[in-house]
Amino acid sequence: MKTGYSFVFLMLISTQFVFGQFVEHTRVYGQVETDINRGYRIRLMPDGNFMLAGQWNNQAYLTKVDCEGNTLATQFFGDVIGGTSSFDDVQQLPDSSWVAVGTCEFCVPGDTTAKVVLLKVDADLNYDTATGVTILGKSARYPQFPASTQDSPQLLVDGTTLVLVAQYGNIGALNNSDFLLTKLDFDLDTVSTKLFHHQFFDLPVAIFKNPAGYLVVANHAFVSGAATIQTDLLGNVLWTNIGISDITAYAARMLPNGNVLVCGVKSNNGGWLGEFGGTDGVFTGNELILGGERATDLQLLPNDNVLLTAWFPLATGARSTRIYRLQTNPLQVAGTYDLVPNPDIFTNMGSHSIVPLSDDGTSFATTGVRGFYNRTFFHTKRDCSALTAPGHFAATLCPGESIQIGNIIFNENNPTGSAILPDVAVCGCDSTVEVSLNFWPPAESAIAFTFCPGASLELDGMVFDEENPKGDIFY
């Protein structure tokens, strides 16, 4: 009798994925003691990459990075803006282009004061030369003063219009910090302006659209408080309210109920959040004191939850960044916080901007400034289970055969299971492959011959003759 085995069938369907695995990446950009750069804003792009905006060696810059923080493109705009410049924000327009907004100084001949600057780029950071650079800061209220200033710009995309609110001042004016609302089209040409003489130093923090028009969150000097300012759609101020004193606001978001959630710092109490009425600006009493140094940015999550970034000192005095998930009604911390890793116990890591990458906020990306030497950092934490589906490997092998996937050998004694392929999936996640093997049954056949006395037959090295007339051969 003779036994044979033949025919192998293999099938491979996708890979990538590890259940319950979080992957973190931290990148720092620029050369130590050569590049001084700061990341002020991070935006998630439709292709899954990120755009960072800030300042690099005294010029405004944008960087596009992938989900691991690897640089895909970087553009510097000092030459086209002039003077010293910085970007505070970048937002996508409905036509898929991006508008960057910030401030510049010495960018207008004969004028050393701060101006608001805007320009457009495409998704690969190519500068829109047709639109060019728009610099705002001409004197409107006090034309007798040749130099005027605009800074602290906050931008809102409202349909086909850009709505920009900024602090507006004039050299020599009694009140050098008025409130100016400017509307622009997507070519960055001014459509209208509205100046409001508020008798305080208005430092805008955020702008939102609501049924009454535009709601602005601002910091006021002298009274040291966070205030809300309601305008109509033309920029006429309807009411103002200093919601609570001893607060410096750093960021704000509008809640689904129309109220505004503000984060910042409360005198002698560190990081703080509080809710203000959207129709009157009155402080609702809903607040959370985190302590530490300050709360710098927040983003809304589903179910009225919030993702927050805040600065806290280490025991050594260095600054660290905590990432909190919060409930809003009432304001309270939900679960534990994440830490942006400090490279050592002496180096600051201060986040300025954050974006959520999952509904529960456990996946996120953030940018800010790493000290010493002030360099932009990018940090992300991703839940690999949310990125792809598990891979599957199925095969039918011959008896006795085996196959190695990852560091596991699969055979007749171990035909199924999971194998991990480290760092091969998207965003540096490990890939899990579910393996399922089948084995062909033995193929048997019988061979019979009639020989003359003294004759023999050799098959696969075995000799059959009168002394050895039968046996099994495996091949």
Tab-separated table of C-alpha atoms in Angstrom:
chain	number	residue	atom	x	y	z
A	1	MET	CA	0.000	0.000	0.000
A	2	LYS	CA	1.204	3.485	-0.842
A	3	THR	CA	0.134	6.772	0.781
A	4	GLY	CA	0.305	10.187	-0.924
A	5	TYR	CA	-0.538	13.818	-0.109
A	6	SER	CA	-1.077	16.631	-2.578
A	7	PHE	CA	-2.701	20.039	-3.299
A	8	VAL	CA	-2.454	23.043	-0.951
A	9	PHE	CA	-4.954	25.964	-0.881
A	10	LEU	CA	-4.139	29.301	0.789
A	11	MET	CA	-6.364	32.344	1.345
A	12	LEU	CA	-5.319	35.675	2.979
A	13	ILE	CA	-7.866	38.370	3.873
A	14	SER	CA	-6.930	41.732	5.453
A	15	THR	CA	-4.711	42.195	8.474
A	16	GLN	CA	-4.358	45.084	10.942
A	17	PHE	CA	-5.810	45.471	14.379
A	18	VAL	CA	-5.286	44.651	18.021
A	19	PHE	CA	-8.162	44.464	20.470
A	20	GLY	CA	-7.924	46.716	23.482
A	21	GLN	CA	-4.517	48.108	22.540
A	22	PHE	CA	-3.766	51.824	22.819
A	23	VAL	CA	-0.816	53.250	20.946
A	24	GLU	CA	0.808	56.592	21.756
A	25	HIS	CA	3.172	58.734	19.704
A	26	THR	CA	5.036	61.873	20.725
A	27	ARG	CA	7.042	63.962	18.268
A	28	VAL	CA	9.040	67.158	18.762
A	29	TYR	CA	9.949	69.301	15.760
A	30	GLY	CA	12.953	71.415	14.918
A	31	GLN	CA	16.583	71.383	15.970
A	32	VAL	CA	17.552	72.046	19.570
A	33	GLU	CA	19.103	75.491	20.138
A	34	THR	CA	18.462	76.392	16.488
A	35	ASP	CA	14.681	76.351	16.039
A	36	ILE	CA	12.328	78.141	18.415
A	37	ASN	CA	8.814	77.085	17.479
A	38	ARG	CA	5.441	76.841	19.177
A	39	GLY	CA	2.344	74.864	18.247
A	40	TYR	CA	-0.824	76.821	18.995
A	41	ARG	CA	-3.548	74.939	17.096
A	42	ILE	CA	-4.174	71.413	15.869
A	43	ARG	CA	-6.882	70.439	13.377
A	44	LEU	CA	-7.942	66.986	12.174
A	45	MET	CA	-7.997	66.866	8.382
A	46	PRO	CA	-10.503	64.843	6.296
A	47	ASP	CA	-7.736	62.455	5.177
A	48	GLY	CA	-6.951	61.513	8.780
A	49	ASN	CA	-3.796	63.621	8.971
A	50	PHE	CA	-3.349	66.701	11.153
A	51	MET	CA	-2.521	70.346	10.529
A	52	LEU	CA	-0.526	72.285	13.116
A	53	ALA	CA	-0.370	76.085	13.196
A	54	GLY	CA	1.975	78.312	15.148
A	55	GLN	CA	5.234	80.239	15.044
A	56	TRP	CA	8.677	79.046	13.965
A	57	ASN	CA	11.709	81.328	14.400
A	58	ASN	CA	9.500	84.451	14.413
A	59	GLN	CA	7.483	83.495	11.340
A	60	ALA	CA	4.050	81.941	10.929
A	61	TYR	CA	4.116	78.310	9.884
A	62	LEU	CA	1.878	75.335	9.104
A	63	THR	CA	2.840	71.672	9.336
A	64	LYS	CA	0.950	68.616	8.099
A	65	VAL	CA	1.684	65.397	9.983
A	66	ASP	CA	0.338	61.857	9.856
A	67	CYS	CA	-1.234	59.944	12.742
A	68	GLU	CA	2.201	59.064	14.125
A	69	GLY	CA	3.407	62.669	13.943
A	70	ASN	CA	5.667	62.143	10.937
A	71	THR	CA	6.009	65.350	8.948
A	72	LEU	CA	4.324	65.272	5.536
A	73	ALA	CA	4.708	68.973	4.646
A	74	THR	CA	5.823	72.219	6.278
A	75	GLN	CA	5.455	75.756	4.989
A	76	PHE	CA	6.859	78.977	6.417
A	77	PHE	CA	5.173	82.284	5.576
A	78	GLY	CA	7.568	84.917	6.892
A	79	ASP	CA	8.546	86.067	3.416
A	80	VAL	CA	5.002	86.575	2.134
A	81	ILE	CA	3.753	88.241	5.350
A	82	GLY	CA	6.792	90.275	6.331
A	83	GLY	CA	8.043	91.281	9.775
A	84	THR	CA	7.467	88.805	12.575
A	85	SER	CA	4.345	86.672	12.406
A	86	SER	CA	2.467	83.818	14.049
A	87	PHE	CA	-0.631	81.757	13.296
A	88	ASP	CA	-3.163	81.278	16.093
A	89	ASP	CA	-5.664	79.154	14.190
A	90	VAL	CA	-6.386	77.379	10.905
A	91	GLN	CA	-9.825	76.295	9.693
A	92	GLN	CA	-11.166	74.466	6.663
A	93	LEU	CA	-13.544	76.209	4.257
A	94	PRO	CA	-16.421	74.538	2.389
A	95	ASP	CA	-14.337	74.469	-0.826
A	96	SER	CA	-11.746	72.256	0.998
A	97	SER	CA	-9.169	75.053	1.181
A	98	TRP	CA	-7.838	76.203	4.543
A	99	VAL	CA	-7.609	79.723	5.988
A	100	ALA	CA	-4.915	80.518	8.545
A	101	VAL	CA	-5.267	83.511	10.855
A	102	GLY	CA	-2.817	85.112	13.238
A	103	THR	CA	-0.910	88.293	13.929
A	104	CYS	CA	2.137	90.087	12.581
A	105	GLU	CA	4.311	93.000	13.638
A	106	PHE	CA	6.511	95.221	11.449
A	107	CYS	CA	4.543	93.800	8.521
A	108	VAL	CA	3.208	97.189	7.381
A	109	PRO	CA	5.846	99.733	6.277
A	110	GLY	CA	6.276	102.452	8.874
A	111	ASP	CA	4.024	100.703	11.408
A	112	THR	CA	5.440	98.592	14.237
A	113	THR	CA	2.119	97.631	15.841
A	114	ALA	CA	0.364	94.276	15.699
A	115	LYS	CA	-1.961	93.454	12.809
A	116	VAL	CA	-4.265	90.556	12.023
A	117	VAL	CA	-3.080	88.466	9.075
A	118	LEU	CA	-4.980	85.898	6.993
A	119	LEU	CA	-4.020	83.705	4.059
A	120	LYS	CA	-5.235	80.529	2.361
A	121	VAL	CA	-3.571	77.198	1.571
A	122	ASP	CA	-4.690	73.904	0.081
A	123	ALA	CA	-4.606	70.557	1.877
A	124	ASP	CA	-0.900	70.164	1.002
A	125	LEU	CA	-0.117	73.616	2.476
A	126	ASN	CA	0.462	75.249	-0.908
A	127	TYR	CA	-0.010	79.000	-0.563
A	128	ASP	CA	-2.917	80.508	-2.540
A	129	THR	CA	-1.066	83.232	-4.437
A	130	ALA	CA	-4.238	84.372	-6.198
A	131	THR	CA	-5.865	85.312	-2.892
A	132	GLY	CA	-2.649	86.614	-1.374
A	133	VAL	CA	-2.125	87.898	2.156
A	134	THR	CA	-4.728	90.037	3.915
A	135	ILE	CA	-3.492	92.301	6.718
A	136	LEU	CA	-6.077	94.050	8.885
A	137	GLY	CA	-5.348	96.964	11.189
A	138	LYS	CA	-6.110	100.273	9.517
A	139	SER	CA	-7.354	103.047	11.758
A	140	ALA	CA	-11.103	103.500	11.487
A	141	ARG	CA	-12.239	105.038	14.774
A	142	TYR	CA	-9.228	107.318	15.185
A	143	PRO	CA	-7.986	108.279	11.708
A	144	GLN	CA	-5.761	111.000	13.217
A	145	PHE	CA	-3.520	108.266	14.575
A	146	PRO	CA	-1.575	106.680	11.700
A	147	ALA	CA	-0.717	103.489	13.542
A	148	SER	CA	-3.383	101.085	14.781
A	149	THR	CA	-3.301	97.571	16.128
A	150	GLN	CA	-5.361	94.430	15.845
A	151	ASP	CA	-4.601	91.208	17.662
A	152	SER	CA	-6.106	88.182	19.441
A	153	PRO	CA	-8.178	87.243	16.375
A	154	GLN	CA	-10.960	84.653	16.658
A	155	LEU	CA	-12.438	83.255	13.441
A	156	LEU	CA	-15.835	81.756	12.608
A	157	VAL	CA	-16.832	80.227	9.276
A	158	ASP	CA	-20.478	81.239	8.764
A	159	GLY	CA	-21.789	79.832	5.492
A	160	THR	CA	-19.949	81.685	2.744
A	161	THR	CA	-18.642	84.366	5.101
A	162	LEU	CA	-15.714	84.602	7.491
A	163	VAL	CA	-16.542	86.404	10.725
A	164	LEU	CA	-13.498	87.675	12.582
A	165	VAL	CA	-13.484	89.365	15.966
A	166	ALA	CA	-10.323	90.989	17.266
A	167	GLN	CA	-8.975	93.404	19.804
A	168	TYR	CA	-8.599	96.781	18.131
A	169	GLY	CA	-6.448	99.636	19.368
A	170	ASN	CA	-5.038	102.966	18.274
A	171	ILE	CA	-1.806	104.507	19.409
A	172	GLY	CA	-2.591	107.581	21.508
A	173	ALA	CA	-6.274	106.774	21.986
A	174	LEU	CA	-7.758	106.926	25.469
A	175	ASN	CA	-9.047	103.384	25.157
A	176	ASN	CA	-6.616	101.438	23.033
A	177	SER	CA	-8.506	98.137	23.041
A	178	ASP	CA	-11.878	98.390	21.374
A	179	PHE	CA	-13.864	95.470	20.003
A	180	LEU	CA	-13.932	95.043	16.212
A	181	LEU	CA	-16.016	92.560	14.211
A	182	THR	CA	-15.015	92.106	10.567
A	183	LYS	CA	-16.752	90.086	7.859
A	184	LEU	CA	-14.763	88.802	4.889
A	185	ASP	CA	-15.542	86.730	1.819
A	186	PHE	CA	-13.578	83.614	0.891
A	187	ASP	CA	-11.198	85.753	-1.188
A	188	LEU	CA	-10.315	87.414	2.142
A	189	ASP	CA	-11.723	90.754	1.025
A	190	THR	CA	-13.451	92.805	3.724
A	191	VAL	CA	-17.242	92.913	3.396
A	192	SER	CA	-18.056	94.962	6.518
A	193	THR	CA	-16.609	96.094	9.843
A	194	LYS	CA	-18.211	97.117	13.110
A	195	LEU	CA	-16.302	98.805	15.930
A	196	PHE	CA	-17.607	98.773	19.483
A	197	HIS	CA	-16.193	101.200	22.048
A	198	HIS	CA	-16.676	99.185	25.219
A	199	GLN	CA	-14.510	101.165	27.666
A	200	PHE	CA	-12.650	98.017	28.646
A	201	PHE	CA	-9.758	96.074	27.197
A	202	ASP	CA	-11.597	93.416	25.216
A	203	LEU	CA	-9.448	90.383	24.475
A	204	PRO	CA	-11.538	87.926	22.404
A	205	VAL	CA	-11.285	84.222	23.232
A	206	ALA	CA	-13.996	82.655	21.029
A	207	ILE	CA	-16.905	83.525	18.739
A	208	PHE	CA	-20.083	81.507	18.056
A	209	LYS	CA	-23.217	81.949	16.012
A	210	ASN	CA	-26.550	81.765	17.844
A	211	PRO	CA	-30.165	82.763	17.018
A	212	ALA	CA	-29.518	86.379	18.016
A	213	GLY	CA	-26.361	86.798	15.946
A	214	TYR	CA	-22.822	86.305	17.254
A	215	LEU	CA	-21.806	85.511	20.822
A	216	VAL	CA	-18.260	86.442	21.783
A	217	VAL	CA	-16.338	85.336	24.860
A	218	ALA	CA	-13.692	87.852	25.914
A	219	ASN	CA	-11.396	88.766	28.776
A	220	HIS	CA	-11.768	92.230	30.319
A	221	ALA	CA	-8.975	94.153	31.948
A	222	PHE	CA	-9.539	96.339	35.026
A	223	VAL	CA	-12.392	94.095	36.183
A	224	SER	CA	-10.359	90.905	35.564
A	225	GLY	CA	-13.231	88.779	34.426
A	226	ALA	CA	-14.500	86.589	31.611
A	227	ALA	CA	-17.385	88.227	29.753
A	228	THR	CA	-19.852	87.412	26.996
A	229	ILE	CA	-20.779	89.947	24.336
A	230	GLN	CA	-23.853	89.435	22.136
A	231	THR	CA	-24.057	91.132	18.745
A	232	ASP	CA	-26.560	90.943	15.952
A	233	LEU	CA	-25.552	89.652	12.524
A	234	LEU	CA	-24.290	93.121	11.580
A	235	GLY	CA	-22.007	93.346	14.595
A	236	ASN	CA	-24.124	95.748	16.637
A	237	VAL	CA	-23.683	94.935	20.323
A	238	LEU	CA	-26.961	93.925	22.002
A	239	TRP	CA	-25.664	93.236	25.504
A	240	THR	CA	-22.546	92.444	27.493
A	241	ASN	CA	-22.157	90.652	30.781
A	242	ILE	CA	-19.130	89.986	32.929
A	243	GLY	CA	-20.205	86.534	34.030
A	244	ILE	CA	-17.692	86.084	36.840
A	245	SER	CA	-14.683	88.019	38.102
A	246	ASP	CA	-11.155	86.789	38.808
A	247	ILE	CA	-11.259	84.551	35.732
A	248	THR	CA	-8.923	84.563	32.742
A	249	ALA	CA	-10.454	82.587	29.897
A	250	TYR	CA	-8.314	80.579	27.462
A	251	ALA	CA	-10.936	78.756	25.402
A	252	ALA	CA	-14.709	78.304	25.155
A	253	ARG	CA	-17.245	76.049	23.437
A	254	MET	CA	-20.986	76.418	22.913
A	255	LEU	CA	-23.041	73.653	24.517
A	256	PRO	CA	-26.051	72.076	22.778
A	257	ASN	CA	-28.352	74.063	25.100
A	258	GLY	CA	-26.903	77.346	23.800
A	259	ASN	CA	-24.908	78.104	26.925
A	260	VAL	CA	-21.160	78.628	26.782
A	261	LEU	CA	-18.568	76.539	28.611
A	262	VAL	CA	-15.380	78.470	29.372
A	263	CYS	CA	-12.040	77.114	30.573
A	264	GLY	CA	-9.104	79.037	31.955
A	265	VAL	CA	-7.623	79.996	35.294
A	266	LYS	CA	-9.288	81.303	38.453
A	267	SER	CA	-7.223	83.503	40.736
A	268	ASN	CA	-5.462	81.452	43.437
A	269	ASN	CA	-7.308	78.283	42.334
A	270	GLY	CA	-5.575	77.248	39.100
A	271	GLY	CA	-7.446	75.476	36.306
A	272	TRP	CA	-11.151	76.281	36.121
A	273	LEU	CA	-14.277	75.634	34.020
A	274	GLY	CA	-17.592	77.408	34.217
A	275	GLU	CA	-20.898	77.688	32.338
A	276	PHE	CA	-22.455	80.965	31.207
A	277	GLY	CA	-25.997	81.549	29.954
A	278	GLY	CA	-26.200	81.869	26.189
A	279	THR	CA	-29.023	84.447	26.260
A	280	ASP	CA	-27.793	86.712	29.047
A	281	GLY	CA	-24.189	85.816	29.869
A	282	VAL	CA	-25.053	85.147	33.510
A	283	PHE	CA	-22.844	82.646	35.329
A	284	THR	CA	-24.996	79.577	35.983
A	285	GLY	CA	-23.096	78.416	39.054
A	286	ASN	CA	-22.004	75.236	37.284
A	287	GLU	CA	-18.227	75.211	37.707
A	288	LEU	CA	-15.283	72.921	38.337
A	289	ILE	CA	-12.010	73.898	39.971
A	290	LEU	CA	-9.252	71.565	38.797
A	291	GLY	CA	-6.309	73.213	40.504
A	292	GLY	CA	-2.886	73.043	38.962
A	293	GLU	CA	-1.835	75.919	36.711
A	294	ARG	CA	-4.499	76.482	34.035
A	295	ALA	CA	-6.989	74.827	31.663
A	296	THR	CA	-6.006	75.713	28.093
A	297	ASP	CA	-8.419	74.076	25.625
A	298	LEU	CA	-11.582	71.999	25.501
A	299	GLN	CA	-13.671	70.165	22.906
A	300	LEU	CA	-17.214	68.849	23.110
A	301	LEU	CA	-17.898	65.122	23.009
A	302	PRO	CA	-21.249	63.384	22.442
A	303	ASN	CA	-23.738	63.292	25.336
A	304	ASP	CA	-22.614	66.720	26.587
A	305	ASN	CA	-19.223	65.418	27.703
A	306	VAL	CA	-15.997	67.371	27.315
A	307	LEU	CA	-12.349	66.674	26.506
A	308	LEU	CA	-10.036	69.102	28.296
A	309	THR	CA	-6.322	69.826	28.381
A	310	ALA	CA	-4.794	71.452	31.472
A	311	TRP	CA	-1.361	72.338	32.808
A	312	PHE	CA	-0.162	70.933	36.137
A	313	PRO	CA	3.202	71.347	37.869
A	314	LEU	CA	5.350	68.331	38.650
A	315	ALA	CA	7.044	68.007	42.017
A	316	THR	CA	10.225	69.296	40.378
A	317	GLY	CA	8.445	72.450	39.215
A	318	ALA	CA	8.307	71.462	35.547
A	319	ARG	CA	4.991	71.773	33.730
A	320	SER	CA	3.030	68.706	32.699
A	321	THR	CA	-0.196	68.369	30.692
A	322	ARG	CA	-3.197	66.357	31.800
A	323	ILE	CA	-5.992	65.267	29.462
A	324	TYR	CA	-9.369	65.037	31.214
A	325	ARG	CA	-12.753	63.629	30.246
A	326	LEU	CA	-15.521	65.621	31.944
A	327	GLN	CA	-19.265	65.477	32.445
A	328	THR	CA	-20.988	68.827	32.056
A	329	ASN	CA	-24.181	68.544	34.095
A	330	PRO	CA	-22.904	69.034	36.684
A	331	LEU	CA	-19.261	69.640	35.793
A	332	GLN	CA	-17.158	66.804	37.175
A	333	VAL	CA	-14.218	64.638	36.160
A	334	ALA	CA	-15.220	61.335	34.545
A	335	GLY	CA	-12.704	58.590	35.228
A	336	THR	CA	-8.954	59.076	35.193
A	337	TYR	CA	-6.821	61.514	33.236
A	338	ASP	CA	-4.032	60.910	30.711
A	339	LEU	CA	-0.617	62.519	30.851
A	340	VAL	CA	1.317	63.901	27.928
A	341	PRO	CA	4.710	62.368	28.724
A	342	ASN	CA	7.471	64.701	29.845
A	343	PRO	CA	10.852	63.645	28.429
A	344	ASP	CA	12.387	64.156	31.894
A	345	ILE	CA	11.507	65.720	35.248
A	346	PHE	CA	12.795	69.158	34.272
A	347	THR	CA	11.307	69.765	30.816
A	348	ASN	CA	7.933	71.509	30.405
A	349	MET	CA	5.177	70.030	28.228
A	350	GLY	CA	2.356	72.548	27.853
A	351	SER	CA	-0.548	71.738	25.521
A	352	HIS	CA	-2.338	74.598	23.756
A	353	SER	CA	-4.843	72.729	21.576
A	354	ILE	CA	-6.552	69.331	21.454
A	355	VAL	CA	-8.850	67.363	19.136
A	356	PRO	CA	-10.842	64.250	20.088
A	357	LEU	CA	-10.427	61.128	17.965
A	358	SER	CA	-13.181	59.046	19.603
A	359	ASP	CA	-16.618	59.721	21.041
A	360	ASP	CA	-15.465	58.974	24.576
A	361	GLY	CA	-12.310	61.103	24.316
A	362	THR	CA	-9.935	58.248	25.149
A	363	SER	CA	-8.342	58.755	21.735
A	364	PHE	CA	-7.046	62.260	21.059
A	365	ALA	CA	-4.287	64.383	19.527
A	366	THR	CA	-2.763	67.510	20.997
A	367	THR	CA	-0.082	70.074	20.243
A	368	GLY	CA	1.750	72.611	22.340
A	369	VAL	CA	5.181	73.773	23.415
A	370	ARG	CA	7.972	71.722	24.879
A	371	GLY	CA	10.697	73.450	26.852
A	372	PHE	CA	13.566	73.946	27.115
A	373	TYR	CA	14.238	75.871	23.898
A	374	ASN	CA	10.505	76.148	22.995
A	375	ARG	CA	9.760	73.505	20.386
A	376	THR	CA	6.421	72.331	19.009
A	377	PHE	CA	5.300	68.898	20.149
A	378	PHE	CA	2.634	66.555	18.801
A	379	HIS	CA	1.168	63.837	20.992
A	380	THR	CA	-1.549	61.340	20.149
A	381	LYS	CA	-3.176	58.390	21.867
A	382	ARG	CA	-5.241	56.026	19.716
A	383	ASP	CA	-7.410	53.020	20.493
A	384	CYS	CA	-6.324	50.521	17.853
A	385	SER	CA	-9.667	48.706	18.083
A	386	ALA	CA	-11.328	51.737	16.501
A	387	LEU	CA	-9.005	51.877	13.484
A	388	THR	CA	-9.453	48.621	11.551
A	389	ALA	CA	-11.012	45.158	11.731
A	390	PRO	CA	-9.007	42.034	12.644
A	391	GLY	CA	-7.243	40.103	9.899
A	392	HIS	CA	-7.950	36.482	9.095
A	393	PHE	CA	-5.683	33.762	7.700
A	394	ALA	CA	-7.206	30.472	6.524
A	395	ALA	CA	-5.357	27.633	4.839
A	396	THR	CA	-5.575	23.900	4.114
A	397	LEU	CA	-2.259	22.118	4.567
A	398	CYS	CA	-0.963	18.615	4.094
A	399	PRO	CA	-0.657	16.407	7.166
A	400	GLY	CA	2.573	17.103	8.997
A	401	GLU	CA	2.990	20.599	7.557
A	402	SER	CA	3.186	23.750	9.709
A	403	ILE	CA	3.263	27.523	9.226
A	404	GLN	CA	4.646	30.340	11.378
A	405	ILE	CA	2.678	33.598	11.716
A	406	GLY	CA	4.260	36.187	13.944
A	407	ASN	CA	6.048	34.240	16.644
A	408	ILE	CA	3.545	31.348	16.786
A	409	ILE	CA	3.802	28.035	14.914
A	410	PHE	CA	0.476	26.593	13.773
A	411	ASN	CA	0.161	22.863	12.919
A	412	GLU	CA	-2.165	19.886	13.398
A	413	ASN	CA	-1.733	20.154	17.162
A	414	ASN	CA	-2.290	23.947	17.136
A	415	PRO	CA	-4.580	24.678	14.143
A	416	THR	CA	-6.317	27.865	15.366
A	417	GLY	CA	-5.537	30.948	17.405
A	418	SER	CA	-4.440	34.583	17.317
A	419	ALA	CA	-1.060	35.914	16.244
A	420	ILE	CA	0.219	39.458	16.757
A	421	LEU	CA	2.301	41.273	14.142
A	422	PRO	CA	3.887	44.239	15.977
A	423	ASP	CA	3.693	47.770	14.538
A	424	VAL	CA	2.460	46.827	11.059
A	425	ALA	CA	-1.047	48.320	11.198
A	426	VAL	CA	-2.204	51.890	10.693
A	427	CYS	CA	-0.826	54.521	13.112
A	428	GLY	CA	1.713	52.071	14.506
A	429	CYS	CA	-0.846	49.702	15.978
A	430	ASP	CA	-0.074	46.015	16.288
A	431	SER	CA	-1.974	43.780	13.896
A	432	THR	CA	-3.898	40.761	15.134
A	433	VAL	CA	-4.441	37.872	12.729
A	434	GLU	CA	-7.000	35.186	13.506
A	435	VAL	CA	-5.601	31.890	12.133
A	436	SER	CA	-7.663	28.862	11.110
A	437	LEU	CA	-5.975	25.820	9.516
A	438	ASN	CA	-7.470	22.693	7.994
A	439	PHE	CA	-5.521	19.592	6.918
A	440	TRP	CA	-6.092	17.327	3.939
A	441	PRO	CA	-6.848	13.647	4.721
A	442	PRO	CA	-4.213	11.077	3.562
A	443	ALA	CA	-4.563	9.979	-0.067
A	444	GLU	CA	-4.009	6.180	-0.251
A	445	SER	CA	-3.508	3.834	-3.202
A	446	ALA	CA	-2.610	0.111	-3.557
A	447	ILE	CA	0.011	-1.186	-6.022
A	448	ALA	CA	0.143	-4.889	-6.958
A	449	PHE	CA	2.688	-6.541	-9.283
A	450	THR	CA	3.569	-10.108	-10.264
A	451	PHE	CA	7.321	-10.707	-10.559
A	452	CYS	CA	9.462	-13.509	-11.832
A	453	PRO	CA	11.591	-15.310	-9.211
A	454	GLY	CA	14.634	-13.225	-8.313
A	455	ALA	CA	13.139	-9.925	-9.621
A	456	SER	CA	12.763	-6.769	-7.476
A	457	LEU	CA	11.211	-3.240	-7.543
A	458	GLU	CA	12.548	-0.067	-5.872
A	459	LEU	CA	10.055	2.629	-4.845
A	460	ASP	CA	11.204	5.784	-3.041
A	461	GLY	CA	14.352	4.027	-1.836
A	462	MET	CA	12.590	0.880	-0.578
A	463	VAL	CA	13.340	-2.423	-2.360
A	464	PHE	CA	10.533	-4.982	-2.717
A	465	ASP	CA	11.412	-8.606	-3.617
A	466	GLU	CA	10.749	-12.177	-2.496
A	467	GLU	CA	12.209	-11.422	0.950
A	468	ASN	CA	10.223	-8.127	1.308
A	469	PRO	CA	7.056	-8.537	-0.770
A	470	LYS	CA	4.893	-5.769	0.871
A	471	GLY	CA	4.996	-2.507	2.875
A	472	ASP	CA	3.963	1.141	3.136
A	473	ILE	CA	5.588	4.063	1.380
A	474	PHE	CA	4.967	7.697	2.421
A	475	TYR	CA	5.731	10.507	0.022
